Amino acid sequence: MGFPRLWAALLRAWGRWTACPGPRVPGLPPMAANKVPPALASHQQDRKVRGGWVWEETPHPPKRVKSLEDEEAPRKLPKRKIVLLMAYSGKGYHGMQRNLGSSQFRTIEDDLVSALVQAGCIPENHGTDMRKMSFQRCARTDKGVSAAGQVVSLKVWLIDDILDKINSHLPSNIRILGLKRVTGGFNSKNKCDARTYCYMLPTFAFAHKDRDVQDESYRLSPETLEQVNRLLACYKGTHNFHNFTSQKGPREPSARRYILEMYCEEPFVREGLEFAVIKVKGQSFMMHQIRKMVGLVVAIVKGYAPESVLERSWGEEKVDVPKAPGLGLVLERVHFEKYNQRFGSDGLHEPLDWAQEEGKVAAFKEQYIYPTIVSTERDERSMAQWLSTLPIHNFSATALGAAGTGAKVPSSLEGSEGDGDTD
């Protein structure tokens, strides 16, 4: 068929199609509307008819009226920044800080986060990513180290009876003793001005080296206590503590730390064994710093090292400083003086002094921390074993020189009782 004949046929077909009457369908051009058969025009269904499509008009759904159930549905609670005052016995734990992916090393934060999720304070996914709740600990206590006044900051849903619900999902050796609202940008580590630790040890640690390494009948004399406090006071002020940690070099500015006070309290007897508590307050501490500060003073008082080693330890020369066991180390208190001065009396926030919780703190130490230290010392003799290694140290030579003698502290005592006091 030639083009003229084809064109004529198309024109005739067009004329017949456009001449057919039919109902108009809203939204379609007249040609499409005329294509709809009259029998289907009233239904307006979306189906194919003789090779063409017809649009279905979908009516708007009626507006939903709020029911009484909608009014009573629980609203999602807003998150609020808070701080928690914690106390815990560190025995059996690999420190405070959580180590995701290392489930075989149980930490304090593992149990804490689990309790927060079970209590309904945080969503479950916050447990796997603690950044989502802005979690920050004030001080990182390591393996075997306890705390009577640890503080953590985080965002939670402030549910009813929140402390009781959290504690109901915690073991008895971990307690939340207090809660306070803080400013939205509060960070417990960065806002902390100072930290106070205590170190509890049997007083036979100060007995002269010629006595039995573990003489339970030993009692600390007033003269020896005075000597201990005189040596501890030498730490006050700013010194270069690079010899008291393995993390810093002698010329690193961060190795300089400021100690506000350090002293030994009057001794007391527990289960026939005399103990004493050394307290130290400083702006911040490095890994193993406090344990080495205690270890060096013990070595001097026992007669293994001269007093001059203290001054030498603050110089650039590397000095072999012994590290006392971690068992007796306890985070006693964290301080927020600057925060309290700015926000503690603004009428919106409470000062972070925990005065009302003093009784709970003291009771927890008496029930869980002190008995654990005493019983573990009796069963494992960690201090006595450590004291037996002091003759290995050469306090008149550098650590490198001492290592050249081939003497080495037994590996079972290296960090076996705890790994420090870092913040």
Short mmCIF file of C-alpha atoms in Angstrom, two decimals:
data_model
loop_
_atom_site.label_atom_id
_atom_site.label_comp_id
_atom_site.label_asym_id
_atom_site.label_seq_id
_atom_site.Cartn_x
_atom_site.Cartn_y
_atom_site.Cartn_z
CA MET A 1 0.00 0.00 0.00
CA GLY A 2 1.44 3.37 -0.97
CA PHE A 3 1.78 6.28 1.37
CA PRO A 4 -1.23 8.28 -0.02
CA ARG A 5 -3.57 5.29 0.41
CA LEU A 6 -2.22 4.60 3.92
CA TRP A 7 -2.69 8.20 4.95
CA ALA A 8 -6.28 8.20 3.67
CA ALA A 9 -7.11 5.04 5.63
CA LEU A 10 -5.74 6.58 8.82
CA LEU A 11 -7.83 9.70 8.33
CA ARG A 12 -11.04 7.64 7.87
CA ALA A 13 -10.29 5.64 11.05
CA TRP A 14 -9.67 8.85 12.96
CA GLY A 15 -12.98 10.27 11.85
CA ARG A 16 -14.95 7.20 12.93
CA TRP A 17 -13.23 7.12 16.39
CA THR A 18 -13.75 10.78 17.22
CA ALA A 19 -17.37 10.59 16.14
CA CYS A 20 -18.26 7.99 18.83
CA PRO A 21 -20.10 9.60 21.76
CA GLY A 22 -19.06 8.74 25.28
CA PRO A 23 -18.82 10.14 28.82
CA ARG A 24 -15.98 12.38 29.80
CA VAL A 25 -13.51 11.12 32.40
CA PRO A 26 -12.11 13.88 34.62
CA GLY A 27 -8.39 14.40 34.19
CA LEU A 28 -8.18 12.86 30.67
CA PRO A 29 -8.22 14.60 27.30
CA PRO A 30 -11.45 14.35 25.29
CA MET A 31 -10.08 11.60 23.03
CA ALA A 32 -9.35 9.28 25.95
CA ALA A 33 -12.68 10.13 27.58
CA ASN A 34 -14.65 9.21 24.45
CA LYS A 35 -12.89 5.84 24.39
CA VAL A 36 -14.69 4.68 27.58
CA PRO A 37 -17.76 2.48 26.93
CA PRO A 38 -21.00 3.83 28.48
CA ALA A 39 -21.53 0.68 30.53
CA LEU A 40 -18.25 1.24 32.36
CA ALA A 41 -18.37 5.00 32.70
CA SER A 42 -20.19 4.99 36.05
CA HIS A 43 -17.78 2.59 37.72
CA GLN A 44 -14.55 4.32 36.70
CA GLN A 45 -12.49 1.21 37.39
CA ASP A 46 -8.81 0.91 36.62
CA ARG A 47 -9.00 -1.85 34.03
CA LYS A 48 -8.16 -2.27 30.34
CA VAL A 49 -11.13 -1.90 27.93
CA ARG A 50 -10.68 -2.60 24.20
CA GLY A 51 -7.03 -1.67 24.27
CA GLY A 52 -7.44 1.57 26.33
CA TRP A 53 -7.02 2.45 30.05
CA VAL A 54 -9.53 4.27 32.22
CA TRP A 55 -8.44 6.09 35.43
CA GLU A 56 -10.04 5.17 38.69
CA GLU A 57 -10.86 8.08 40.93
CA THR A 58 -9.73 7.16 44.45
CA PRO A 59 -11.67 9.05 47.12
CA HIS A 60 -9.66 10.80 49.86
CA PRO A 61 -9.57 8.75 53.08
CA PRO A 62 -11.58 10.27 55.89
CA LYS A 63 -9.66 12.16 58.51
CA ARG A 64 -8.82 10.02 61.55
CA VAL A 65 -10.23 11.36 64.78
CA LYS A 66 -7.97 10.95 67.81
CA SER A 67 -9.33 8.35 70.13
CA LEU A 68 -9.01 8.07 73.87
CA GLU A 69 -6.35 5.40 73.34
CA ASP A 70 -4.25 7.89 71.40
CA GLU A 71 -4.46 10.38 74.24
CA GLU A 72 -3.34 7.76 76.77
CA ALA A 73 -0.46 6.32 74.70
CA PRO A 74 2.88 6.75 76.56
CA ARG A 75 5.05 9.54 75.23
CA LYS A 76 8.76 8.97 74.68
CA LEU A 77 10.75 10.41 77.55
CA PRO A 78 13.40 13.02 76.73
CA LYS A 79 17.00 12.16 77.47
CA ARG A 80 18.78 14.12 80.17
CA LYS A 81 22.49 14.47 81.03
CA ILE A 82 23.21 13.11 84.49
CA VAL A 83 26.10 11.87 86.60
CA LEU A 84 26.09 8.67 88.62
CA LEU A 85 28.09 8.15 91.81
CA MET A 86 29.43 4.59 91.73
CA ALA A 87 31.15 2.31 94.20
CA TYR A 88 32.56 -1.10 93.34
CA SER A 89 34.99 -3.78 94.40
CA GLY A 90 37.42 -4.38 91.55
CA LYS A 91 38.39 -7.93 92.41
CA GLY A 92 37.57 -10.29 89.55
CA TYR A 93 37.26 -7.48 87.01
CA HIS A 94 39.68 -6.41 84.30
CA GLY A 95 39.27 -2.76 85.17
CA MET A 96 36.58 -0.14 84.72
CA GLN A 97 36.67 0.55 80.99
CA ARG A 98 34.64 -1.62 78.64
CA ASN A 99 36.49 -3.49 75.90
CA LEU A 100 34.08 -4.31 73.10
CA GLY A 101 35.03 -7.51 71.36
CA SER A 102 36.81 -8.89 74.45
CA SER A 103 33.96 -10.54 76.29
CA GLN A 104 36.30 -12.89 78.13
CA PHE A 105 37.71 -9.88 80.04
CA ARG A 106 34.83 -8.76 82.24
CA THR A 107 34.83 -5.09 83.24
CA ILE A 108 32.78 -2.88 85.56
CA GLU A 109 31.25 -1.07 82.59
CA ASP A 110 30.05 -4.36 81.10
CA ASP A 111 27.81 -4.91 84.12
CA LEU A 112 26.82 -1.23 84.33
CA VAL A 113 25.70 -0.94 80.70
CA SER A 114 23.78 -4.20 80.93
CA ALA A 115 21.94 -2.89 84.01
CA LEU A 116 21.13 0.43 82.30
CA VAL A 117 19.55 -1.39 79.35
CA GLN A 118 17.58 -3.83 81.52
CA ALA A 119 16.33 -1.00 83.74
CA GLY A 120 14.99 0.87 80.69
CA CYS A 121 17.27 3.89 81.05
CA ILE A 122 18.87 3.60 77.62
CA PRO A 123 17.98 1.89 74.32
CA GLU A 124 19.61 -1.46 73.68
CA ASN A 125 21.71 -0.12 70.78
CA HIS A 126 23.35 2.38 73.16
CA GLY A 127 24.88 -0.58 74.93
CA THR A 128 26.90 -1.49 71.87
CA ASP A 129 27.87 2.10 71.04
CA MET A 130 28.36 4.06 74.26
CA ARG A 131 29.00 7.27 72.33
CA LYS A 132 25.28 7.45 71.62
CA MET A 133 24.64 8.19 75.28
CA SER A 134 27.67 10.52 75.65
CA PHE A 135 29.19 8.15 78.22
CA GLN A 136 32.36 9.28 80.00
CA ARG A 137 34.06 7.95 83.11
CA CYS A 138 35.88 10.32 85.45
CA ALA A 139 38.80 7.97 86.07
CA ARG A 140 39.82 4.69 84.49
CA THR A 141 40.61 2.16 87.17
CA ASP A 142 42.42 -0.93 85.98
CA LYS A 143 42.49 -4.61 86.87
CA GLY A 144 41.74 -5.33 90.53
CA VAL A 145 41.37 -1.65 91.50
CA SER A 146 38.26 -0.65 93.47
CA ALA A 147 36.36 2.62 93.80
CA ALA A 148 34.29 4.24 96.52
CA GLY A 149 33.55 7.47 94.65
CA GLN A 150 33.71 6.91 90.89
CA VAL A 151 31.63 9.30 88.74
CA VAL A 152 30.35 8.70 85.21
CA SER A 153 28.36 11.10 83.01
CA LEU A 154 25.81 10.00 80.41
CA LYS A 155 22.40 10.72 78.86
CA VAL A 156 19.48 8.59 80.03
CA TRP A 157 15.71 8.49 80.21
CA LEU A 158 14.83 9.65 83.71
CA ILE A 159 12.43 6.86 84.59
CA ASP A 160 10.73 6.54 87.97
CA ASP A 161 12.79 4.93 90.76
CA ILE A 162 15.79 4.95 88.46
CA LEU A 163 18.45 4.16 91.10
CA ASP A 164 16.54 1.21 92.53
CA LYS A 165 15.90 -0.20 89.06
CA ILE A 166 19.53 0.08 87.99
CA ASN A 167 20.81 -1.47 91.22
CA SER A 168 18.32 -4.33 90.92
CA HIS A 169 20.21 -5.47 87.80
CA LEU A 170 23.72 -5.03 89.27
CA PRO A 171 25.71 -7.47 91.42
CA SER A 172 25.96 -6.48 95.08
CA ASN A 173 29.63 -5.49 94.73
CA ILE A 174 28.66 -2.69 92.31
CA ARG A 175 26.30 0.02 93.55
CA ILE A 176 24.94 3.31 92.23
CA LEU A 177 24.88 5.52 95.32
CA GLY A 178 23.69 8.82 93.86
CA LEU A 179 22.42 10.67 90.79
CA LYS A 180 22.43 14.35 89.86
CA ARG A 181 21.41 16.39 86.84
CA VAL A 182 24.22 18.34 85.18
CA THR A 183 24.62 20.73 82.27
CA GLY A 184 24.15 19.36 78.76
CA GLY A 185 27.82 19.70 77.87
CA PHE A 186 29.16 18.18 81.10
CA ASN A 187 32.02 15.70 80.71
CA SER A 188 33.00 13.91 83.92
CA LYS A 189 36.63 13.47 82.88
CA ASN A 190 37.29 16.96 81.51
CA LYS A 191 35.43 18.78 84.29
CA CYS A 192 37.23 16.94 87.09
CA ASP A 193 39.70 19.19 88.94
CA ALA A 194 41.35 16.52 91.10
CA ARG A 195 41.17 12.92 92.18
CA THR A 196 41.79 11.36 95.58
CA TYR A 197 43.01 7.76 95.85
CA CYS A 198 43.76 5.69 98.89
CA TYR A 199 46.11 2.73 99.13
CA MET A 200 45.48 0.21 101.89
CA LEU A 201 48.42 -2.02 102.83
CA PRO A 202 49.52 -4.19 105.76
CA THR A 203 51.94 -2.25 107.92
CA PHE A 204 54.53 -5.05 107.90
CA ALA A 205 55.39 -3.56 104.49
CA PHE A 206 57.25 -0.83 106.44
CA ALA A 207 59.18 -3.25 108.66
CA HIS A 208 62.97 -3.19 108.22
CA LYS A 209 64.31 -5.59 105.60
CA ASP A 210 66.06 -7.67 108.29
CA ARG A 211 62.68 -8.74 109.74
CA ASP A 212 60.49 -11.54 108.47
CA VAL A 213 58.89 -10.56 105.17
CA GLN A 214 55.44 -11.24 106.62
CA ASP A 215 55.45 -10.75 110.37
CA GLU A 216 51.78 -10.46 111.32
CA SER A 217 52.72 -9.38 114.83
CA TYR A 218 54.39 -6.22 113.46
CA ARG A 219 52.89 -2.92 114.59
CA LEU A 220 53.79 0.44 113.07
CA SER A 221 55.61 2.65 115.57
CA PRO A 222 54.96 6.41 115.77
CA GLU A 223 58.56 7.04 114.66
CA THR A 224 58.20 4.90 111.54
CA LEU A 225 54.83 6.51 110.73
CA GLU A 226 56.48 9.92 111.01
CA GLN A 227 59.22 8.83 108.62
CA VAL A 228 56.65 7.50 106.15
CA ASN A 229 54.72 10.78 106.21
CA ARG A 230 57.89 12.85 105.79
CA LEU A 231 58.77 10.88 102.67
CA LEU A 232 55.25 11.00 101.27
CA ALA A 233 55.17 14.77 101.73
CA CYS A 234 58.14 15.05 99.35
CA TYR A 235 55.78 14.19 96.51
CA LYS A 236 53.73 17.34 97.06
CA GLY A 237 53.99 19.95 94.34
CA THR A 238 54.84 19.56 90.66
CA HIS A 239 57.40 16.95 89.65
CA ASN A 240 58.42 15.02 86.56
CA PHE A 241 56.97 11.54 87.14
CA HIS A 242 58.26 9.88 83.97
CA ASN A 243 60.01 7.24 86.13
CA PHE A 244 56.65 6.35 87.71
CA THR A 245 54.99 5.19 84.50
CA SER A 246 55.95 3.30 81.36
CA GLN A 247 54.01 5.68 79.13
CA LYS A 248 56.06 8.90 79.24
CA GLY A 249 59.52 10.03 78.31
CA PRO A 250 61.63 12.32 80.54
CA ARG A 251 61.04 15.39 78.35
CA GLU A 252 57.34 15.01 77.74
CA PRO A 253 55.43 17.93 79.31
CA SER A 254 52.55 15.62 80.26
CA ALA A 255 54.90 13.67 82.58
CA ARG A 256 54.78 16.63 84.97
CA ARG A 257 51.99 16.15 87.48
CA TYR A 258 50.81 18.23 90.43
CA ILE A 259 50.26 16.49 93.79
CA LEU A 260 48.18 18.44 96.32
CA GLU A 261 48.70 16.15 99.31
CA MET A 262 49.92 12.68 100.29
CA TYR A 263 50.00 11.18 103.77
CA CYS A 264 49.51 7.96 105.76
CA GLU A 265 46.70 7.72 108.31
CA GLU A 266 46.87 6.04 111.72
CA PRO A 267 47.02 2.24 111.49
CA PHE A 268 44.17 -0.09 112.47
CA VAL A 269 43.81 -3.85 113.01
CA ARG A 270 41.62 -6.14 110.90
CA GLU A 271 41.43 -9.89 111.62
CA GLY A 272 44.62 -9.75 113.67
CA LEU A 273 46.58 -7.98 110.90
CA GLU A 274 47.51 -4.30 111.10
CA PHE A 275 46.77 -2.10 108.10
CA ALA A 276 47.28 1.55 107.20
CA VAL A 277 45.77 3.75 104.49
CA ILE A 278 47.84 6.15 102.37
CA LYS A 279 45.86 8.97 100.78
CA VAL A 280 46.97 11.01 97.78
CA LYS A 281 45.18 13.87 96.04
CA GLY A 282 46.36 15.13 92.67
CA GLN A 283 45.07 16.80 89.56
CA SER A 284 45.52 13.59 87.56
CA PHE A 285 47.61 10.44 87.58
CA MET A 286 49.33 8.31 84.96
CA MET A 287 49.37 4.56 84.54
CA HIS A 288 50.96 2.91 87.63
CA GLN A 289 51.98 6.29 89.09
CA ILE A 290 50.44 5.89 92.53
CA ARG A 291 51.55 2.29 92.94
CA LYS A 292 55.12 3.29 92.11
CA MET A 293 54.98 6.28 94.46
CA VAL A 294 53.98 3.91 97.25
CA GLY A 295 56.49 1.27 96.16
CA LEU A 296 59.45 3.64 96.27
CA VAL A 297 58.61 4.92 99.76
CA VAL A 298 58.24 1.34 101.03
CA ALA A 299 61.65 0.48 99.55
CA ILE A 300 63.24 3.48 101.31
CA VAL A 301 61.63 2.81 104.70
CA LYS A 302 62.63 -0.87 104.58
CA GLY A 303 66.25 0.11 103.90
CA TYR A 304 66.58 -1.09 100.29
CA ALA A 305 66.99 2.40 98.80
CA PRO A 306 68.49 5.69 100.01
CA GLU A 307 66.26 8.74 100.44
CA SER A 308 68.22 10.50 97.70
CA VAL A 309 66.58 8.24 95.11
CA LEU A 310 63.43 10.36 95.42
CA GLU A 311 65.11 13.49 94.06
CA ARG A 312 66.91 11.46 91.41
CA SER A 313 63.67 9.87 90.22
CA TRP A 314 62.39 13.29 89.15
CA GLY A 315 65.38 13.94 86.90
CA GLU A 316 65.85 12.80 83.32
CA GLU A 317 67.84 9.71 84.31
CA LYS A 318 65.90 6.46 84.18
CA VAL A 319 65.46 5.05 87.70
CA ASP A 320 64.26 1.56 88.57
CA VAL A 321 61.12 2.27 90.63
CA PRO A 322 59.25 -0.76 92.04
CA LYS A 323 55.49 -1.01 91.53
CA ALA A 324 53.40 -1.99 94.56
CA PRO A 325 50.52 -4.48 94.06
CA GLY A 326 47.22 -3.15 92.74
CA LEU A 327 45.07 -4.86 95.38
CA GLY A 328 45.01 -2.03 97.92
CA LEU A 329 44.38 0.82 95.46
CA VAL A 330 40.96 2.51 95.70
CA LEU A 331 39.54 5.56 93.91
CA GLU A 332 38.28 7.47 96.91
CA ARG A 333 36.81 10.69 95.52
CA VAL A 334 36.71 12.91 92.44
CA HIS A 335 36.49 16.68 92.77
CA PHE A 336 34.60 19.31 90.73
CA GLU A 337 35.41 22.62 92.47
CA LYS A 338 35.33 24.81 89.34
CA TYR A 339 32.08 23.30 88.11
CA ASN A 340 30.49 23.77 91.53
CA GLN A 341 31.57 27.42 91.68
CA ARG A 342 29.94 28.15 88.33
CA PHE A 343 26.84 25.96 88.37
CA GLY A 344 26.45 24.61 91.91
CA SER A 345 24.47 27.62 93.14
CA ASP A 346 22.76 28.79 89.92
CA GLY A 347 19.38 27.54 91.12
CA LEU A 348 19.15 24.95 88.35
CA HIS A 349 21.88 22.43 89.20
CA GLU A 350 23.13 20.77 92.36
CA PRO A 351 26.77 20.95 93.47
CA LEU A 352 28.70 17.74 92.88
CA ASP A 353 29.91 17.28 96.44
CA TRP A 354 27.97 14.10 97.39
CA ALA A 355 27.71 15.16 101.03
CA GLN A 356 24.39 13.32 101.45
CA GLU A 357 25.93 10.11 100.15
CA GLU A 358 28.83 10.00 102.62
CA GLY A 359 27.12 7.40 104.78
CA LYS A 360 26.45 5.11 101.80
CA VAL A 361 30.08 5.43 100.64
CA ALA A 362 31.45 4.57 104.09
CA ALA A 363 29.08 1.61 104.44
CA PHE A 364 30.06 0.22 101.04
CA LYS A 365 33.78 0.42 101.86
CA GLU A 366 33.22 -1.38 105.14
CA GLN A 367 31.06 -4.10 103.58
CA TYR A 368 32.82 -4.77 100.27
CA ILE A 369 36.14 -2.99 99.71
CA TYR A 370 38.07 -3.34 102.97
CA PRO A 371 37.02 -6.97 103.65
CA THR A 372 38.02 -7.93 100.10
CA ILE A 373 41.47 -6.37 100.51
CA VAL A 374 41.99 -8.04 103.90
CA SER A 375 40.81 -11.50 102.82
CA THR A 376 42.68 -11.42 99.52
CA GLU A 377 45.87 -10.33 101.25
CA ARG A 378 45.55 -13.21 103.67
CA ASP A 379 44.74 -15.77 100.97
CA GLU A 380 47.07 -14.65 98.17
CA ARG A 381 49.79 -12.83 100.16
CA SER A 382 50.26 -10.34 97.33
CA MET A 383 52.14 -7.79 99.47
CA ALA A 384 54.42 -10.38 101.02
CA GLN A 385 55.28 -11.82 97.61
CA TRP A 386 55.98 -8.37 96.20
CA LEU A 387 58.20 -7.45 99.15
CA SER A 388 60.33 -10.51 98.42
CA THR A 389 61.19 -9.01 95.00
CA LEU A 390 62.56 -5.70 96.35
CA PRO A 391 66.16 -7.00 96.74
CA ILE A 392 66.21 -7.58 92.98
CA HIS A 393 65.98 -3.85 92.27
CA ASN A 394 69.22 -1.87 92.00
CA PHE A 395 68.29 1.61 93.24
CA SER A 396 71.78 3.01 92.70
CA ALA A 397 71.74 2.21 88.97
CA THR A 398 69.49 3.00 86.06
CA ALA A 399 66.80 0.53 85.05
CA LEU A 400 68.90 -0.46 82.05
CA GLY A 401 71.86 -1.22 84.29
CA ALA A 402 69.72 -3.29 86.61
CA ALA A 403 68.33 -5.26 83.69
CA GLY A 404 71.89 -6.07 82.63
CA THR A 405 72.38 -8.11 85.78
CA GLY A 406 69.84 -10.60 84.51
CA ALA A 407 67.60 -10.05 87.53
CA LYS A 408 63.92 -9.85 86.76
CA VAL A 409 60.74 -9.66 88.79
CA PRO A 410 58.77 -12.89 88.39
CA SER A 411 56.16 -12.54 85.66
CA SER A 412 53.39 -13.72 87.95
CA LEU A 413 53.79 -10.52 89.96
CA GLU A 414 53.99 -8.11 87.06
CA GLY A 415 50.59 -6.51 87.07
CA SER A 416 48.94 -9.61 88.46
CA GLU A 417 47.07 -7.66 91.09
CA GLY A 418 46.06 -4.72 88.98
CA ASP A 419 47.31 -2.40 86.36
CA GLY A 420 47.07 0.99 87.75
CA ASP A 421 45.33 4.17 88.54
CA THR A 422 45.05 6.05 85.26
CA ASP A 423 42.44 8.72 84.70
#
